[in-house]
Amino acid sequence: MKANNKKAQHEHEQTEKQKQYARYLLTLDAGRRNEMLANMRLPLRTKMRGFIRDAWAEKVAGFEESVKRSYLERLRNTKRQEYNELLPLVAAYEAAAAQKMEKAAC
């Protein structure tokens, strides 16, 4: 039982480190980010792309309303699949932010 707990703790720590690295990758220009992703093995690359998308959705959710609407409309018109993947994540972050605001108001 202790070994399973240790393994779960290690996996959690690894996931957190990977999420932090994904946020770092998001700060790089697209060419450099894609170069670094290309050097990863496919399973890790796929996982990192998901973390990057999640981190980007969090940023988009924090945009000013008009900027967010403009960005999402442009994305919908130019990259429909990316828009379809990003929109539910943005909505989830917005809902979480609204819930935090509600709790803070109480």
XYZ file of C-alpha atoms in Angstrom:
106
model
C 0.000 0.000 0.000
C 2.843 2.377 0.852
C 4.503 1.698 -2.514
C 1.298 2.630 -4.359
C 1.029 5.847 -2.354
C 4.647 6.710 -3.150
C 4.083 5.999 -6.832
C 0.970 8.164 -6.896
C 2.853 10.979 -5.140
C 5.674 10.728 -7.685
C 3.237 10.786 -10.624
C 1.507 13.841 -9.149
C 4.842 15.637 -8.765
C 5.822 14.731 -12.322
C 2.513 16.012 -13.660
C 2.933 19.305 -11.802
C 6.464 19.705 -13.192
C 5.181 18.947 -16.680
C 2.437 21.551 -16.310
C 5.000 24.129 -15.216
C 7.170 23.231 -18.193
C 4.154 23.571 -20.502
C 3.550 27.071 -19.133
C 7.209 27.853 -19.846
C 6.890 26.495 -23.393
C 3.907 28.766 -23.890
C 6.157 31.785 -23.310
C 8.424 30.786 -26.222
C 7.797 31.741 -29.831
C 5.970 29.078 -31.843
C 9.043 27.942 -33.786
C 11.147 27.324 -30.698
C 8.225 25.683 -28.858
C 7.578 23.318 -31.780
C 11.284 22.509 -32.004
C 11.364 21.561 -28.326
C 8.174 19.513 -28.652
C 9.589 17.715 -31.698
C 12.498 16.493 -29.548
C 10.102 14.736 -27.154
C 8.798 11.227 -27.540
C 5.283 11.051 -28.941
C 3.405 10.178 -25.707
C 5.082 13.015 -23.798
C 4.654 15.415 -26.730
C 0.929 14.657 -26.862
C 0.605 15.142 -23.108
C 2.557 18.418 -23.238
C 0.386 19.754 -26.075
C -2.636 19.112 -23.869
C -1.028 20.958 -20.960
C -0.096 23.847 -23.268
C -3.671 24.044 -24.565
C -4.947 24.049 -21.003
C -2.550 26.826 -19.946
C -3.499 28.872 -23.019
C -7.208 28.425 -22.245
C -6.584 29.773 -18.751
C -4.906 32.855 -20.250
C -7.686 33.372 -22.801
C -10.307 33.158 -20.045
C -8.516 36.033 -18.323
C -8.572 38.297 -21.386
C -10.729 41.409 -21.408
C -14.185 40.455 -22.724
C -13.902 42.236 -26.094
C -10.390 40.877 -26.704
C -11.504 37.366 -25.785
C -14.538 37.542 -28.078
C -12.436 38.872 -30.962
C -9.763 36.201 -30.471
C -12.279 33.360 -30.281
C -14.187 34.586 -33.350
C -10.968 34.782 -35.350
C -9.947 31.343 -34.150
C -13.355 29.938 -35.064
C -13.059 31.348 -38.576
C -9.471 30.256 -39.205
C -8.825 27.123 -37.124
C -12.147 25.473 -36.350
C -10.706 22.320 -34.750
C -8.480 24.306 -32.401
C -11.461 26.513 -31.553
C -13.596 23.446 -30.766
C -10.886 22.096 -28.460
C -10.197 25.417 -26.719
C -13.734 26.726 -26.159
C -14.833 24.177 -23.502
C -11.605 24.769 -21.571
C -12.076 28.538 -21.659
C -15.671 28.122 -20.498
C -14.526 25.919 -17.607
C -11.956 28.497 -16.480
C -14.549 31.271 -16.736
C -16.992 29.248 -14.645
C -14.314 28.551 -12.038
C -13.414 32.252 -11.903
C -17.078 33.212 -11.504
C -17.447 30.696 -8.692
C -14.396 32.129 -6.920
C -15.825 35.641 -7.266
C -19.138 34.428 -5.851
C -17.434 32.868 -2.838
C -15.354 36.004 -2.279
C -18.504 38.159 -2.336
C -20.131 36.097 0.417
